Coordinates of C-alpha atoms and ligand atoms in Angstrom, one line a residue:
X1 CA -4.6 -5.8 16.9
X2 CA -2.2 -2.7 16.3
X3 CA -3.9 -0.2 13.8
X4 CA -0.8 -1.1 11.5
X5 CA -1.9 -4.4 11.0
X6 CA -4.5 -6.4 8.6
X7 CA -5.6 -10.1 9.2
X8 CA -5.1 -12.0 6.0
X9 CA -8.1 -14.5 5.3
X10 CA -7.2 -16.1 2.3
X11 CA -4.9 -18.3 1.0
X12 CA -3.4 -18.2 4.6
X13 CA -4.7 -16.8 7.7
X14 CA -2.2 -14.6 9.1
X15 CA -1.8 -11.1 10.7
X16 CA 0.0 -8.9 8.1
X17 CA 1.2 -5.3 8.2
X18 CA -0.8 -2.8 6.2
X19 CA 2.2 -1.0 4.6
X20 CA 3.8 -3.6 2.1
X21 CA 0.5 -5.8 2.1
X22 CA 0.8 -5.1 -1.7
X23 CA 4.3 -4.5 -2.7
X24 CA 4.6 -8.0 -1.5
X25 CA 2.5 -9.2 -4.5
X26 CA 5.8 -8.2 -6.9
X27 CA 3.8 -7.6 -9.8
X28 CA 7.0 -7.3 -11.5
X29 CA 7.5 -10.5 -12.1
X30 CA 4.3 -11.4 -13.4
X31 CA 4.9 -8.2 -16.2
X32 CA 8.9 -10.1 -17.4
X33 CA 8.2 -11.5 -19.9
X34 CA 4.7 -10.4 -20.9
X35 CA 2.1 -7.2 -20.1
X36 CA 0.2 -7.5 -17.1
X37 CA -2.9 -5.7 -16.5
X38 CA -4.7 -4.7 -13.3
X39 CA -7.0 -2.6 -12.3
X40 CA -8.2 -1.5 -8.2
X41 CA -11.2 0.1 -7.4
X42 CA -12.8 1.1 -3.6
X43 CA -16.5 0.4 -3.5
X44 CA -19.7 0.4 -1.0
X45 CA -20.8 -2.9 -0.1
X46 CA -24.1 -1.9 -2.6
X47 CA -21.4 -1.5 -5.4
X48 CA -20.8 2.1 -5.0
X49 CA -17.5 2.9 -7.1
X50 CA -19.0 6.9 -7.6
X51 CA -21.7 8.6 -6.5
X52 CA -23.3 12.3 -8.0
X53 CA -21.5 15.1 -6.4
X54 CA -23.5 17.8 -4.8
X55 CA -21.3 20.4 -4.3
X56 CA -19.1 20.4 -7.7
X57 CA -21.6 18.7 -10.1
X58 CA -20.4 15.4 -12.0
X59 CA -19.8 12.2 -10.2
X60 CA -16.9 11.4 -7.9
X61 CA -16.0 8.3 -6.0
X62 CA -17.8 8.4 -2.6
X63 CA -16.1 10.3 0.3
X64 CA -17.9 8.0 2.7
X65 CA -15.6 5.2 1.5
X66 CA -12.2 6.6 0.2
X67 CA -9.9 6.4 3.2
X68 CA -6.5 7.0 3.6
X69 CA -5.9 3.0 4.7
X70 CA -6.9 2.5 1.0
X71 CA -5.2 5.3 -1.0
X72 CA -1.9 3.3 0.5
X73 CA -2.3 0.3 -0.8
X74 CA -3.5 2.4 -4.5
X75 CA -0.2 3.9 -4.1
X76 CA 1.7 0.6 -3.4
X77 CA 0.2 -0.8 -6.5
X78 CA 0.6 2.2 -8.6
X79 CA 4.3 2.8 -7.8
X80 CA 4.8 -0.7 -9.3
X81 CA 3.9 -0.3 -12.8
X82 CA 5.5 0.9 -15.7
X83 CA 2.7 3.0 -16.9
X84 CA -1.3 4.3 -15.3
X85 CA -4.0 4.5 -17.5
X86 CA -6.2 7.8 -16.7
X87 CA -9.0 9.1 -18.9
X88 CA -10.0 12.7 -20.8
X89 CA -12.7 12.6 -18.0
X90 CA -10.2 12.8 -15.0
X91 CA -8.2 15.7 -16.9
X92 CA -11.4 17.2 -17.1
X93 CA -12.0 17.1 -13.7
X94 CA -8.8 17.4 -12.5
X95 CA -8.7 20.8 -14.5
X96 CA -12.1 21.9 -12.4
X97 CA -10.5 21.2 -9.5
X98 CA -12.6 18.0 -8.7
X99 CA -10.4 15.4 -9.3
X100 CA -8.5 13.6 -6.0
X101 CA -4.3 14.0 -7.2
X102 CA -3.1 10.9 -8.5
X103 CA -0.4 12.9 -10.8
X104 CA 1.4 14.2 -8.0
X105 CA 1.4 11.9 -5.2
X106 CA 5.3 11.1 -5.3
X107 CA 5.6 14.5 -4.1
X108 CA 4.1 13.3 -0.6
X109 CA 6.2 12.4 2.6
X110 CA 3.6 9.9 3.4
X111 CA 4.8 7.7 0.3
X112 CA 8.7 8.1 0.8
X113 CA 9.3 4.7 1.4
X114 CA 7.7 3.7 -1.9
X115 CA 9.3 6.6 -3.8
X116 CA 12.4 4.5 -1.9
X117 CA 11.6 1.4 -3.5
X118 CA 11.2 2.2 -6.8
X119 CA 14.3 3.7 -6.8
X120 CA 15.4 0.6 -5.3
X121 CA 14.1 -1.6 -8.4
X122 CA 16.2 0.6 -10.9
X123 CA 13.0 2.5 -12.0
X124 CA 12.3 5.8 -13.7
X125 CA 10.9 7.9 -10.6
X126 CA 7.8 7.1 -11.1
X127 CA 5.1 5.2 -14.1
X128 CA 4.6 7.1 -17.3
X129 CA 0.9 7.9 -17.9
X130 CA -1.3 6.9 -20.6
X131 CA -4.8 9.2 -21.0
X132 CA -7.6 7.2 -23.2
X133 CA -10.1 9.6 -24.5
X134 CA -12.6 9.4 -27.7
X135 CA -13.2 13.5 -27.4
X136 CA -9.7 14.6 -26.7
X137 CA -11.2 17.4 -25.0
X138 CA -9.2 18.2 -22.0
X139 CA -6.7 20.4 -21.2
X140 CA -3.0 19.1 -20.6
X141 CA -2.0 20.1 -16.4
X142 CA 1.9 20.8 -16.2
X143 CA 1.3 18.3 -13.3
X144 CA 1.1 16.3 -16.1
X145 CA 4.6 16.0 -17.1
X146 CA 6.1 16.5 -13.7
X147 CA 8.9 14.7 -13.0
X148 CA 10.0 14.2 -17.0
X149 CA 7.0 11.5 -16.7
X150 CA 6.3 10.4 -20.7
X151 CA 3.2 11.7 -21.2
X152 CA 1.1 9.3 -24.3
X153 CA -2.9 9.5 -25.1
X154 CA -4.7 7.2 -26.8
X155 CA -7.7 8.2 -29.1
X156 CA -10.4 6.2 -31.6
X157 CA -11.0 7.4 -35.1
X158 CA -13.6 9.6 -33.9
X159 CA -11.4 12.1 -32.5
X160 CA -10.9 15.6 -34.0
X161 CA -7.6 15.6 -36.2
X162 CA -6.9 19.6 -35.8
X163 CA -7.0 18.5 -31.8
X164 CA -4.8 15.1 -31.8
X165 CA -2.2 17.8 -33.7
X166 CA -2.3 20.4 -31.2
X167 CA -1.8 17.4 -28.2
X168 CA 1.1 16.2 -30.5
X169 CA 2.7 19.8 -30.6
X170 CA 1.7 20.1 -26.5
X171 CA 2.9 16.4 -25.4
X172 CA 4.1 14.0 -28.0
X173 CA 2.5 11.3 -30.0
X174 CA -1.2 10.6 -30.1
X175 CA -2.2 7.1 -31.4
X176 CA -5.4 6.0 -32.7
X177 CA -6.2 2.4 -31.5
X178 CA -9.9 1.5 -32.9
X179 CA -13.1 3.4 -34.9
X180 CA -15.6 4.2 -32.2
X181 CA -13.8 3.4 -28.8
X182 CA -10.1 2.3 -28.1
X183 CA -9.6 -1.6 -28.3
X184 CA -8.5 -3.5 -25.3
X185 CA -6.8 -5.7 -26.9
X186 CA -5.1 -3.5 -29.2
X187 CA -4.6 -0.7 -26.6
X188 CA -2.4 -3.7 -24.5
X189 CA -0.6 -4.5 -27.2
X190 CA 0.3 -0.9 -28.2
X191 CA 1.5 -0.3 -24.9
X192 CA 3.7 -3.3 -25.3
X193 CA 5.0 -2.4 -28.6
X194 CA 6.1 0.9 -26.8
X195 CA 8.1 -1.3 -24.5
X196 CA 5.6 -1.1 -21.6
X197 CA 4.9 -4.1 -19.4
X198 CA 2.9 -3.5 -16.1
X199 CA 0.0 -1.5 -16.5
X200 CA -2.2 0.1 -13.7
X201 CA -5.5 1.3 -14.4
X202 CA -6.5 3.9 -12.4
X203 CA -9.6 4.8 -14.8
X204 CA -13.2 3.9 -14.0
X205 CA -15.9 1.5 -15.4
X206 CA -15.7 2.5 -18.8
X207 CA -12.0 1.2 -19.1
X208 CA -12.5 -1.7 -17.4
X209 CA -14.9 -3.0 -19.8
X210 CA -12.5 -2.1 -22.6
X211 CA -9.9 -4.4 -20.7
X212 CA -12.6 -7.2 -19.7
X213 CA -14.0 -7.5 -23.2
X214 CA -10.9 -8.4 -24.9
X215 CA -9.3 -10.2 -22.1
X216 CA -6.8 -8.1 -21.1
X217 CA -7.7 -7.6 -17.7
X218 CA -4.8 -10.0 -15.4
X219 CA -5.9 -8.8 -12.2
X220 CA -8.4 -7.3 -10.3
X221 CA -7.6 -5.0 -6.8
X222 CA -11.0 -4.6 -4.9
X223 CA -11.5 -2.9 -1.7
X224 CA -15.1 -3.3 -0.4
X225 CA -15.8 -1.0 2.6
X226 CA -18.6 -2.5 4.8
X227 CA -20.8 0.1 4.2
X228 CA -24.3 0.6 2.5
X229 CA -24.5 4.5 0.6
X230 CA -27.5 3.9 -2.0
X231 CA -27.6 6.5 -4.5
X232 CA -29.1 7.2 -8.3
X233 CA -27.5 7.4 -10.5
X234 CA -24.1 5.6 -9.6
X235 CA -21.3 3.7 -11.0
X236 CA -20.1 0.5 -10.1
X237 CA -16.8 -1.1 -11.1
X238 CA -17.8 -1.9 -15.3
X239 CA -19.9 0.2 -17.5
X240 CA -21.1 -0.9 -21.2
X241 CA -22.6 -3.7 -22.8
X242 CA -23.4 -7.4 -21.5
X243 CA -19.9 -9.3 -22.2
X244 CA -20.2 -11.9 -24.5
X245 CA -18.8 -14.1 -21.9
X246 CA -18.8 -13.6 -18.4
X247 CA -15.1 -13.0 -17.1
X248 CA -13.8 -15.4 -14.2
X249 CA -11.4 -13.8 -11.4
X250 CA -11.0 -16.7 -9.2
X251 CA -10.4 -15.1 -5.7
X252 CA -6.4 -14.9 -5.2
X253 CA -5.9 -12.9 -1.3
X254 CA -8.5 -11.4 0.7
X255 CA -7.5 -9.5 3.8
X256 CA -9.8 -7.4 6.5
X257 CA -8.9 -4.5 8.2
X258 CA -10.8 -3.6 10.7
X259 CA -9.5 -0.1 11.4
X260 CA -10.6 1.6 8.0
X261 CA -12.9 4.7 9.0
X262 CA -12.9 4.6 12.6
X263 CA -14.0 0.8 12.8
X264 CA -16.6 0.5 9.6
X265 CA -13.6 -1.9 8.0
X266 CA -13.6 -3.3 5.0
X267 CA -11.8 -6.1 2.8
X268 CA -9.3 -6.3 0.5
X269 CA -9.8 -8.5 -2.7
X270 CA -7.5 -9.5 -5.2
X271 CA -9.0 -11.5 -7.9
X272 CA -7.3 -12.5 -11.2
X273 CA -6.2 -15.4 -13.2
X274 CA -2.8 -15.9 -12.5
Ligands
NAP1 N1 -14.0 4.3 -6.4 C1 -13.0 4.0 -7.2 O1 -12.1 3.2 -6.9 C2 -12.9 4.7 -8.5 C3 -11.8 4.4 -9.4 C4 -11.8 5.0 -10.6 C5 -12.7 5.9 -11.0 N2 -13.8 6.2 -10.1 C6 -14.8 7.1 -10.5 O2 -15.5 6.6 -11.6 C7 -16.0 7.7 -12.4 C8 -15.5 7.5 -13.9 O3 -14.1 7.5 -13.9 P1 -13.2 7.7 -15.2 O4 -13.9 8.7 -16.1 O5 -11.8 7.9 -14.9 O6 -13.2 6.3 -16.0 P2 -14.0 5.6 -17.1 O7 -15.5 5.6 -16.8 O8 -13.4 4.3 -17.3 O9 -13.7 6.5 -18.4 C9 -14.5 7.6 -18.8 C10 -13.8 8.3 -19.9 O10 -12.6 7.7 -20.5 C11 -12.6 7.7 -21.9 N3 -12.8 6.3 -22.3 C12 -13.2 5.3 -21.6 N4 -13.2 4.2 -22.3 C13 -12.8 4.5 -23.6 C14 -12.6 3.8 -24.8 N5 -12.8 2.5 -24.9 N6 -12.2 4.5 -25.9 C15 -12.1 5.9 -25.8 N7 -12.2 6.6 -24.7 C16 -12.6 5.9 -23.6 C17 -13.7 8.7 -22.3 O11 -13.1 9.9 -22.3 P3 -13.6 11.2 -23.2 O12 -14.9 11.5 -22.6 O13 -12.6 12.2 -23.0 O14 -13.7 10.7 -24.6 C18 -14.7 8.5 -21.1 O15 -15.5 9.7 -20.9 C19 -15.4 9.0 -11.8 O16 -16.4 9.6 -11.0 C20 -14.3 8.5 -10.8 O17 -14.2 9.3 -9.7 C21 -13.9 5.6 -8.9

């Protein structure tokens, strides 16, 4: 099989092209009349979402299982939405220079065609960009606003009211959605007050708790490379307290692709309720 190509296990079994595996789920049409959350993370077969990182300090998702047969299927579904969620710890990062770009991707030749097609759909040039934080302490990159992308950031009622000013002076509104931590629920329906309907989280664990607690969560992207790392400490795809009830994703696609990283492979799992 032709390095462009992915065999599709599940619900049919089929040999698919790579490029447009994704697009072809038209998450638009799940967000028309109501949001749509979803969420994609790349992981270890051990559960490996982000490792420590030796050189830079911090933690960062492992570099033995990013891969650029991945990162095009992140972009597929991030060109999609109408707003990504990010967090005050990417800024962070991003402002150390540890961060991978997700703020600037359109930028890349690699991703024309999907610049293409969102053009295509009638859409801004690319998804606004929502940053959750508690500490609001991160600076604001002008990558940030590239593009005449809305910039908004969420905060709790913990946050620092001389900061949320400064951020309102620097970027626009600031809105304060719960008392210790931002509310799914309540973050969701913010988002579609403000007239959003398809929203990607690109965060980590710590958001997707905050969507799987209050049931916000529609759909679940999961890319399992068929690799063992280990590690201590790590993350894996949810961080924070036992839910009171377990969440179900019933399995919706699963495809393998047996090219990722010179022949390791690795599957790609799409798991949701509708
Ligand atoms: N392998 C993958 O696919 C993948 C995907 C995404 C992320 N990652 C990795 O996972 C690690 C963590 O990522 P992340 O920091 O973006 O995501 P995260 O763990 O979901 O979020 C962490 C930060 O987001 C803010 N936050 C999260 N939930 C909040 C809530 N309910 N209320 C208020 N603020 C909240 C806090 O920011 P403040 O500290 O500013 O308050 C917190 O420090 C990173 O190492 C990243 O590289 C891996």
């Amino acid at each position: 099989m032709s390095a462009s190509y992915v065999t599709q296990l599940f619900p049919a079994q089929e040999i698919r092209p790579l490029e447009g595996l994704y697009l072809a789920h038209e998450l638009r049409r799940a967000a028309a009349d109501q949001p749509f959350v979803y969420a994609n993370f790349v992981t270890s077969l051990d559960g490996r979402i982000a490792v420590p990182d030796p050189m830079k300090g911090g933690m960062k998702a492992p570099p033995n299982v990013t891969n650029a047969r991945d990162w095009r299927l992140f972009q597929e579904l991030a060109i999609q939405a109408d707003l990504i969620i990010t967090t005050g710890r990417y800024l962070r990062d991003y402002a150390a220079g540890k961060a991978q770009e997700i703020l600037r991707v359109y930028d890349d030749p690699r991703f024309a065609d999907l610049v293409a097609w969102r053009a295509g759909q009638g859409l801004s040039p690319q998804p606004d960009l929502v940053v959750v934080s508690s500490t609001l302490d991160f600076p604001v990159p002008d990558a940030l606003t590239h593009g005449g992308r809305h910039v908004i950031i969420v905060t709790d009622h913990r946050a620092d009211a001389a900061r949320i000013h400064a951020l309102e002076a620097q970027v626009g509104r600031v809105y304060v959605a719960g008392e210790e931590r931002v509310g799914g629920d309540v973050f969701v329906r913010l988002m579609a007050d403000l007239g959003y309907r398809l929203i990607y989280s690109a965060a980590g664990p710590k958001i997707a708790h905050m969507l799987l607690e209050d049931g916000v969560l529609d759909r679940l992207y999961l890319t399992q490379v068929c690799r063992v790392l280990g590690a201590t400490p790590f993350s894996s795809i949810v961080d924070g307290p036992l839910l009171d009830a377990p969440v179900d994703l019933p399995l919706l696609s699963l495809a393998y692709d047996p090219h990722a990283l010179d022949g390791v492979g690795q599957l790609f799992g799409c798991y949701g309720r509708r």
